[in-house]
XYZ file of C-alpha atoms in Angstrom:
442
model
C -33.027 -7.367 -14.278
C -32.358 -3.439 -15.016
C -28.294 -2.884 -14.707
C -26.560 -0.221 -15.737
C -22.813 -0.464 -16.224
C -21.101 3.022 -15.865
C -17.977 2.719 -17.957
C -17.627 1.449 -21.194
C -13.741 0.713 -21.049
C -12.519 -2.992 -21.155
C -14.193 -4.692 -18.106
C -17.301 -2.504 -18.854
C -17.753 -3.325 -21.838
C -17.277 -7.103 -21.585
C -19.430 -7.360 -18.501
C -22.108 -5.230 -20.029
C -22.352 -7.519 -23.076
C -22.132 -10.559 -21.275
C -24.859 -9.591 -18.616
C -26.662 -8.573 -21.836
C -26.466 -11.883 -23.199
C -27.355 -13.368 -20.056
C -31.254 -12.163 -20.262
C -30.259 -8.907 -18.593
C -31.541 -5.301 -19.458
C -28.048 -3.189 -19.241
C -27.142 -0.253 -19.758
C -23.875 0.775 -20.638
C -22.907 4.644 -19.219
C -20.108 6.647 -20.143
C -19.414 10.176 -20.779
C -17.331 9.983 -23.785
C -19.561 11.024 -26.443
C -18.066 9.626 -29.113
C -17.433 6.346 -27.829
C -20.955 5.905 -26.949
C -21.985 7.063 -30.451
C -18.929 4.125 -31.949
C -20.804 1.513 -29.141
C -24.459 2.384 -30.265
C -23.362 1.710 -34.016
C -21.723 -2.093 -32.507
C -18.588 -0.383 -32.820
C -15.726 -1.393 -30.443
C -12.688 0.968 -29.311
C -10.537 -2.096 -28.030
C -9.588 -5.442 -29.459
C -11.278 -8.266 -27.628
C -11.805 -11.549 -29.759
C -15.959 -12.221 -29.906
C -16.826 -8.648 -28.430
C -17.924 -6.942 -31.340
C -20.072 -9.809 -32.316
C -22.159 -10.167 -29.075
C -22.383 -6.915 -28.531
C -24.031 -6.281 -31.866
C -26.030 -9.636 -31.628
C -27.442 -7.722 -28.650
C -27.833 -4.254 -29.785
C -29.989 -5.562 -32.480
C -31.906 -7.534 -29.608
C -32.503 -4.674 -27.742
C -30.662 -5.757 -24.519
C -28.050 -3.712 -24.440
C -28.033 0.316 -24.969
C -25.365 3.127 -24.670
C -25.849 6.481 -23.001
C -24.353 9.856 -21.508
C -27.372 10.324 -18.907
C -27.312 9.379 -15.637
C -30.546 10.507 -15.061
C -31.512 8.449 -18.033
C -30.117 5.054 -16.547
C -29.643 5.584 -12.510
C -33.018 5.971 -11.042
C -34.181 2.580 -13.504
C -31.373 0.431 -12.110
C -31.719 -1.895 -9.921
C -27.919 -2.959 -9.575
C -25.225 -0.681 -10.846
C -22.039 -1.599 -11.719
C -19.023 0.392 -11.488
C -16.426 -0.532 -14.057
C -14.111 2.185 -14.371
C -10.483 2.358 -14.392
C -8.401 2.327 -11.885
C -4.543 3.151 -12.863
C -1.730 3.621 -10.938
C -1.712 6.831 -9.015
C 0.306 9.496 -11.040
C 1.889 10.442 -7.932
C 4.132 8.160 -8.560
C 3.531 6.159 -5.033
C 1.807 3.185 -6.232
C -1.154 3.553 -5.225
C -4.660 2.542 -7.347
C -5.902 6.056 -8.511
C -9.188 6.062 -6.376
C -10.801 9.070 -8.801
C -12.897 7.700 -11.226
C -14.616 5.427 -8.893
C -15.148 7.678 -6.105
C -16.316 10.541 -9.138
C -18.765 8.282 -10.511
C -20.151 7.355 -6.520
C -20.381 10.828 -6.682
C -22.242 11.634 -9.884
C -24.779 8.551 -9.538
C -25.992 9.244 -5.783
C -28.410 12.357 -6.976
C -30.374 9.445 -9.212
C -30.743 6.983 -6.777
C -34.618 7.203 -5.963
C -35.000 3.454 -5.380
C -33.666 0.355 -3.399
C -30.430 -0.837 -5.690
C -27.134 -2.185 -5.284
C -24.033 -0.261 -6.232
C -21.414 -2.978 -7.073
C -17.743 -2.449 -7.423
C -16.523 -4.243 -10.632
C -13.362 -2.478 -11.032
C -10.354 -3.540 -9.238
C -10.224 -1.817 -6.208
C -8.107 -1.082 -2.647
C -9.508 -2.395 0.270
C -12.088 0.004 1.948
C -13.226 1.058 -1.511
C -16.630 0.183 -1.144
C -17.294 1.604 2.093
C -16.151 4.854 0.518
C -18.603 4.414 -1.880
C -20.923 4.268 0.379
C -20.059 7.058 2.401
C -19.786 9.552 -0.943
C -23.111 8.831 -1.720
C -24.704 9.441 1.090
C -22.696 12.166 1.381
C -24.251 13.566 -1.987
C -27.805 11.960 -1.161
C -28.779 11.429 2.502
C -32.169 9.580 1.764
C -30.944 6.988 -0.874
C -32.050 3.481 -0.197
C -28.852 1.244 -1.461
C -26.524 -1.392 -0.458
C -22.751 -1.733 -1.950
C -20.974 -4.545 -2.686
C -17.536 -5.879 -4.508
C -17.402 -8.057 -7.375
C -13.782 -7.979 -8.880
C -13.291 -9.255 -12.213
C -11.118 -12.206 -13.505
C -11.324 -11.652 -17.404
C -7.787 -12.360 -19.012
C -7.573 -10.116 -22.255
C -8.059 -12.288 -25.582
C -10.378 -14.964 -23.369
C -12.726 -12.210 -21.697
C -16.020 -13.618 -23.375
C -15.538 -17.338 -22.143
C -14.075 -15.802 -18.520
C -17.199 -13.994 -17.974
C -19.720 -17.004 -19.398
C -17.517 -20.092 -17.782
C -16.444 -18.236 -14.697
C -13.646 -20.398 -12.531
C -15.671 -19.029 -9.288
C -17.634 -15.399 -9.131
C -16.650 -13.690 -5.711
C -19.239 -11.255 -4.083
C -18.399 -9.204 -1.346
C -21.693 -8.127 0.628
C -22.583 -6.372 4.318
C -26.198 -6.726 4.009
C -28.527 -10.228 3.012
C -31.012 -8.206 0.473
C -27.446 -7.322 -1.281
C -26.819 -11.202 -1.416
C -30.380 -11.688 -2.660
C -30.391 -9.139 -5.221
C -26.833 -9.795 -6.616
C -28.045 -13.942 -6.709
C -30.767 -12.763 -8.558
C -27.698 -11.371 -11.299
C -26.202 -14.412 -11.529
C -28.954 -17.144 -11.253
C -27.729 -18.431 -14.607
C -24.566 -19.890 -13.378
C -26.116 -21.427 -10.359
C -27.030 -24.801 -12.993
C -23.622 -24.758 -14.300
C -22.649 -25.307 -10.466
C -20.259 -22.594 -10.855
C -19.081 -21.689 -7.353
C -20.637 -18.670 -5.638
C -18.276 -17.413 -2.998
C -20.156 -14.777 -1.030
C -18.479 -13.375 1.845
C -17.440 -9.826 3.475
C -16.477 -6.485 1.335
C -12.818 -6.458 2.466
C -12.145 -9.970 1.255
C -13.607 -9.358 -1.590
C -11.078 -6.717 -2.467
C -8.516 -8.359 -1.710
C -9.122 -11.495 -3.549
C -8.292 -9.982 -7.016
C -4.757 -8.720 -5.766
C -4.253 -11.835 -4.163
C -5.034 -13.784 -6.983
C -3.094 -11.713 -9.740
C -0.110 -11.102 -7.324
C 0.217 -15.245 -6.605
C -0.001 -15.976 -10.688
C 2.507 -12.728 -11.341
C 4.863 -15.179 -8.815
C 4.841 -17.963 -11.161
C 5.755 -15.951 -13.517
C 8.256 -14.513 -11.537
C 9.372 -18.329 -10.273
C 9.782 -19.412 -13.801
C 11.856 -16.893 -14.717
C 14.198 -17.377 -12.267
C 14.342 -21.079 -12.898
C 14.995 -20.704 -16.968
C 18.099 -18.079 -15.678
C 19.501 -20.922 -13.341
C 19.048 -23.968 -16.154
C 20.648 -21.825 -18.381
C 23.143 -21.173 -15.611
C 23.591 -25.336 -14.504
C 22.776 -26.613 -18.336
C 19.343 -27.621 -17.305
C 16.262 -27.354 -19.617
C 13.250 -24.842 -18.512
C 11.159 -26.374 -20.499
C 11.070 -30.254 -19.064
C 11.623 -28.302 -15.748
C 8.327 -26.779 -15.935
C 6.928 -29.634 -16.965
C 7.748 -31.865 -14.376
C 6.895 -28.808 -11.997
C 3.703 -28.479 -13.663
C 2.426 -32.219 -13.571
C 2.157 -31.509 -9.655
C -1.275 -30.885 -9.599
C -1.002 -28.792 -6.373
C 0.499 -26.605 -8.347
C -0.479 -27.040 -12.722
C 1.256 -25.961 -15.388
C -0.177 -22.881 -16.026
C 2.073 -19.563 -15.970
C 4.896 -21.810 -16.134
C 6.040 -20.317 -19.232
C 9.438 -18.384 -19.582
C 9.645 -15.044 -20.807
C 10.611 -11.642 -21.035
C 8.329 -10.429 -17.808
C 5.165 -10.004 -17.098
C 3.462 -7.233 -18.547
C -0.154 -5.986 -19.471
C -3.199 -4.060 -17.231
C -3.277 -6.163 -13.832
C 0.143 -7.785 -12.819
C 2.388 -4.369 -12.875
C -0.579 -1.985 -11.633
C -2.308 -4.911 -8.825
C 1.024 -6.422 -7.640
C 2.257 -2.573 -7.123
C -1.362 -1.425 -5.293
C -1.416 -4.629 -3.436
C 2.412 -3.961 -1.678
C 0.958 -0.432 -0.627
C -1.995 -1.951 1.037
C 0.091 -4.104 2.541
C 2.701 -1.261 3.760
C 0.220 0.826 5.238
C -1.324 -1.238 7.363
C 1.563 -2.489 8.739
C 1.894 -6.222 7.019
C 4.326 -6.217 4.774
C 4.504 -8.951 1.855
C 8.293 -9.731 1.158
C 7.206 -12.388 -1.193
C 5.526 -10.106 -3.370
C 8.420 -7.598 -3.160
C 10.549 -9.842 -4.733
C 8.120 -10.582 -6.899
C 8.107 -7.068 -8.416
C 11.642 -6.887 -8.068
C 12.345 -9.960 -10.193
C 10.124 -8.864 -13.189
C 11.842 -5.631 -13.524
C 15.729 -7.603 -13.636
C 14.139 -10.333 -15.859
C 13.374 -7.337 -18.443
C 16.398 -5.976 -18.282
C 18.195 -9.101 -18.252
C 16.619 -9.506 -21.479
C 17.602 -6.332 -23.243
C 21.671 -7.734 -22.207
C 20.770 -11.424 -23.984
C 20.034 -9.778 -27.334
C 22.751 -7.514 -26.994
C 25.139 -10.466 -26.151
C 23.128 -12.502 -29.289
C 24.171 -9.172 -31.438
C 27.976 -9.832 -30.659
C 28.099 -7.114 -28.034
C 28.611 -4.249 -31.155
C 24.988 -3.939 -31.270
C 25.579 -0.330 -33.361
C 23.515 0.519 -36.599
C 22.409 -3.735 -36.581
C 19.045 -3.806 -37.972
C 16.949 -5.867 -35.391
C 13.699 -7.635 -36.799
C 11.189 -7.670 -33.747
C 7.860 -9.951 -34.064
C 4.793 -9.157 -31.301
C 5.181 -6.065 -29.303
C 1.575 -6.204 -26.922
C 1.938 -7.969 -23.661
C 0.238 -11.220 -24.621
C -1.172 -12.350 -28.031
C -4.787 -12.107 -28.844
C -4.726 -8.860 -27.694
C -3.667 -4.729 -28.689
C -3.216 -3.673 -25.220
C 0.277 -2.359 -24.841
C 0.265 -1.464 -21.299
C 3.406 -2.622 -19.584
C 4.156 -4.443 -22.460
C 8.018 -6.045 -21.873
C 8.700 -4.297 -25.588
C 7.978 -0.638 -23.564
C 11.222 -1.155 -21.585
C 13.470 -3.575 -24.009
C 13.308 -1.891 -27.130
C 13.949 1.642 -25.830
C 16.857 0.566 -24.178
C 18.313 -1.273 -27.475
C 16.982 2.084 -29.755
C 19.639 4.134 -27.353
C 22.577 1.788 -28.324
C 21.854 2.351 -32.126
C 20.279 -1.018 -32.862
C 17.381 -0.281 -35.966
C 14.265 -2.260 -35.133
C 12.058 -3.214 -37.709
C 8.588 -4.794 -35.831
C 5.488 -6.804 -36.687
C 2.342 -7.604 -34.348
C -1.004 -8.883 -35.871
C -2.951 -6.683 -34.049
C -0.882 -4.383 -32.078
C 0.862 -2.175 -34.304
C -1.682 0.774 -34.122
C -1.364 1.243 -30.039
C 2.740 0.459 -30.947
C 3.137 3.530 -32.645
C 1.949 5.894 -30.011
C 4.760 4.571 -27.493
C 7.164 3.322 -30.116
C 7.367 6.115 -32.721
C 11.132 5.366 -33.373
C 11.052 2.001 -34.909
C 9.817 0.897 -38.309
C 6.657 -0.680 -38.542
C 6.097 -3.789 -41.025
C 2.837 -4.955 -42.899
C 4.156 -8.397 -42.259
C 6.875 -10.631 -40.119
C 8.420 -11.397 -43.162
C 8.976 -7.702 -43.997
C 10.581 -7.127 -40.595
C 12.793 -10.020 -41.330
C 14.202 -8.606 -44.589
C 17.651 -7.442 -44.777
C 18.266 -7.486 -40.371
C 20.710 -8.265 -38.433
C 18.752 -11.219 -36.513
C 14.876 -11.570 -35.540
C 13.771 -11.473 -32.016
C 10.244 -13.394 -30.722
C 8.812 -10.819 -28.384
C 4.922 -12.265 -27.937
C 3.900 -15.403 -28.714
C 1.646 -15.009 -31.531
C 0.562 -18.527 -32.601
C 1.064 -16.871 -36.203
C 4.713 -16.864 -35.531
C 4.784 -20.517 -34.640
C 4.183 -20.993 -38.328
C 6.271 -19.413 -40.017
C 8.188 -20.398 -42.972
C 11.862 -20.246 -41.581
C 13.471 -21.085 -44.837
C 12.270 -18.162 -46.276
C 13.230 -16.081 -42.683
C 16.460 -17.645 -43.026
C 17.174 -16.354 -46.362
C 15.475 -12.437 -46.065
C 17.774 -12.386 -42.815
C 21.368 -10.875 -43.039
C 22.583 -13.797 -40.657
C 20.011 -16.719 -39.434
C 19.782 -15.462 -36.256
C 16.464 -15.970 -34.109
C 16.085 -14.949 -30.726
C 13.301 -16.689 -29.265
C 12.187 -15.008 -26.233
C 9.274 -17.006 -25.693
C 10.503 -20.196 -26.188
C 8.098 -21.463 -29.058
C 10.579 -22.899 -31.403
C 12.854 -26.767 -30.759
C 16.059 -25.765 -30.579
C 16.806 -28.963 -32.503
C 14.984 -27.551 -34.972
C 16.659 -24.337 -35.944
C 19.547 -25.798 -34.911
C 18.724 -28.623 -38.309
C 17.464 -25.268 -40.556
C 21.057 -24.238 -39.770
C 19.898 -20.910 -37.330
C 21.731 -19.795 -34.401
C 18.884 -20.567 -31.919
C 18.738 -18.090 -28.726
C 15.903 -19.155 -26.316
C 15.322 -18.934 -22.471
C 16.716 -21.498 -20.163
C 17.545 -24.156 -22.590
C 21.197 -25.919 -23.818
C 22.186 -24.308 -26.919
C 22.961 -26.883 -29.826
C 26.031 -26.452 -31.634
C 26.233 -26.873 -35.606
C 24.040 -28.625 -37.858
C 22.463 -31.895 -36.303
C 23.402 -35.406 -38.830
């Protein structure tokens, strides 16, 4: 089929090689010239493990193209995708900003000259595709269209396999040649036996939020758990184990940590409360939910003070992973963004190290010194802090940390060392919701 993909950002991009790879003819749209010039050469603007290679294995196929022109890609489409972001309002209220959508609606009705269906691929209030619908006719009276939703469920660093070995693919339709047409997209999964949930636009919408606000409460859950072990002298860690054998409820997001961070839990959790409010159904859980993330952060910034002896003052503080979640550069809502500033204003130095990171780092963090390696943040501090669980940090060699380090101090905020262990390399071990061991073990 002919699809056209108007934004070339994260989800665009992904879905637009995937659907490429798929056996589909797509076209990518965006009016950034020089990305699309980057994209035509198989160069990528983000970090997404895989990305680069499909989308070049298609670009030399022929499957996938780049373009400025709507005229050049509407009026050939037979489904169009709308994959554009979809921030928090600047207003300050919460809010999904609506305007890129709602602007590209507006800029692709003009080119519509034949039956197609505009989908909704970014994530996306309730009543957003009906708006859609309404702007374009607005702009072209006689266009022959249907709209429909179809969030995404790509998690950054595992996009590629999300998109090929979908959980479940969720389409939101009002009309049945919609259904037939958007079948006709997916036919491929339909001998996998993925599941094909087709039901009305509203649910659709809603299904993301849900979905991201109920995994941003185990999160939230575990959290609170690893601050009551450490409170009773329990263990998080066989806690969310025996939690997570449950299989009503799995072990996954059962992970202690310094908050959630990153492009959908912050910006989906806060849209989704705002639905909520304004029509009049309030969702306390969620609330809390919000509110817990924000004290878990700031809970954190207190532990590595407490770690630093409470005199935190010109201590040199090595830092290892500053994005969100390994396997990825995105810094948005990154934990670091809020615990690092706050330990830069009580005079703590922070020396830092991500694999991949570093380059988005800089344009938030100017203030701290960036190192080629985590061994070169280690030399000379005060005491190293885990920030994101690299698996590259689960192998270091902490002999040689322990020795570059002023005092063998780790600070494990995501839990990936034994205490045992560093307790036998002779570190003072700092993790989340776990008994501290005292002196060398015989």
């Amino acid at each position: 089929m002919k699809i056209t993909i108007v934004g070339a950002g994260y989800v665009g991009l992904v879905s637009g090689a995937c659907l490429a790879e798929l056996g589909h003819d797509v076209v990518c749209l965006d009016l950034d010239e020089k990305k699309i010039d980057s994209l035509t050469q198989g160069k990528i603007p983000i970090y997404e493990a895989g990305l680069e290679d499909l989308l070049k294995k298609n670009l030399k196929e022929k499957k996938i193209t780049f373009t400025t022109s709507w005229s050049d890609s509407i009026p050939n489409s037979e489904v169009i995708f709308i994959a554009v972001g979809t921030p928090t309002s600047r207003r300050g209220n919460g809010y999904a900003d609506m305007s890129y959508v709602y602007e590209a609606a507006r800029s692709l009705a003009p080119f519509l000259n034949s039956y197609s269906i505009v989908v909704n691929k970014s994530t996306v209030p309730v009543g957003a595709a009906r708006e859609v619908r309404r702007l374009i006719l607005e702009s072209n009276p006689k266009a022959q269209f249907d709209v429909a939703s179809n969030p995404e469920f790509l998690r950054e660093g595992e996009a590629i396999r999300d998109f090929m070995q979908p959980d479940r693919i969720i389409l939101g339709v009002d009309a049945p040649r919609a259904e037939e047409v958007l079948r006709k997209v997916y036919q491929s999964f339909l001998s996998t036996k993925t599941p094909i949930l087709f039901t009305d636009l509203e649910t659709a919408e809603l299904t993301k939020y849900a979905a991201n606000a109920f995994l941003a409460a185990k999160v939230s859950f575990i959290n609170e758990m690893s601050n009551l072990c450490e409170a009773v002298g329990g263990d998080v860690d066989a806690l969310a184990r025996g939690v997570g054998l449950d299989h009503r409820i799995g072990p996954k997001f059962l992970h202690p940590g310094p908050g959630y961070g990153g492009s959908c839990f912050p910006k989906d959790t806060t849209a989704l409360l705002r639905i909520a409010q304004e029509h009049g159904a309030p969702l306390r859980i969620v609330e809390t939910v919000v509110e817990v993330n924000h004290a878990q952060k700031a809970r954190m910034v207190k532990k590595i003070r407490d770690a630093l002896g409470g005199s935190e003052a010109g201590k040199t503080l090595a830092v290892l992973g500053l994005t969100f979640k390994p396997n990825t550069d995105d810094m948005r809502d990154a934990p670091a963004l809020t615990i690092l500033p706050a330990l830069l204003e009580r005079g703590i130095k922070i020396q830092a190290h991500d694999p991949i990171g570093i380059e988005e780092a800089r344009k938030l963090l100017p203030d701290i010194l960036y190192c080629e390696d985590p061994y070169q943040a280690c030399e000379g501090a005060d005491a190293v802090c885990v920030m994101t669980d690299w698996d590259l940090y689960r192998f270091l060699d902490l002999v040689r940390i322990k020795e570059i380090l002023k005092k063998p101090l780790m600070i494990d905020l995501r839990n990936i060392f034994s205490p045992a262990q560093m307790t036998e390399l002779g570190f003072e071990y700092v993790s989340l919701g776990r008994k501290k061991i005292f002196g060398k073990l015989s």
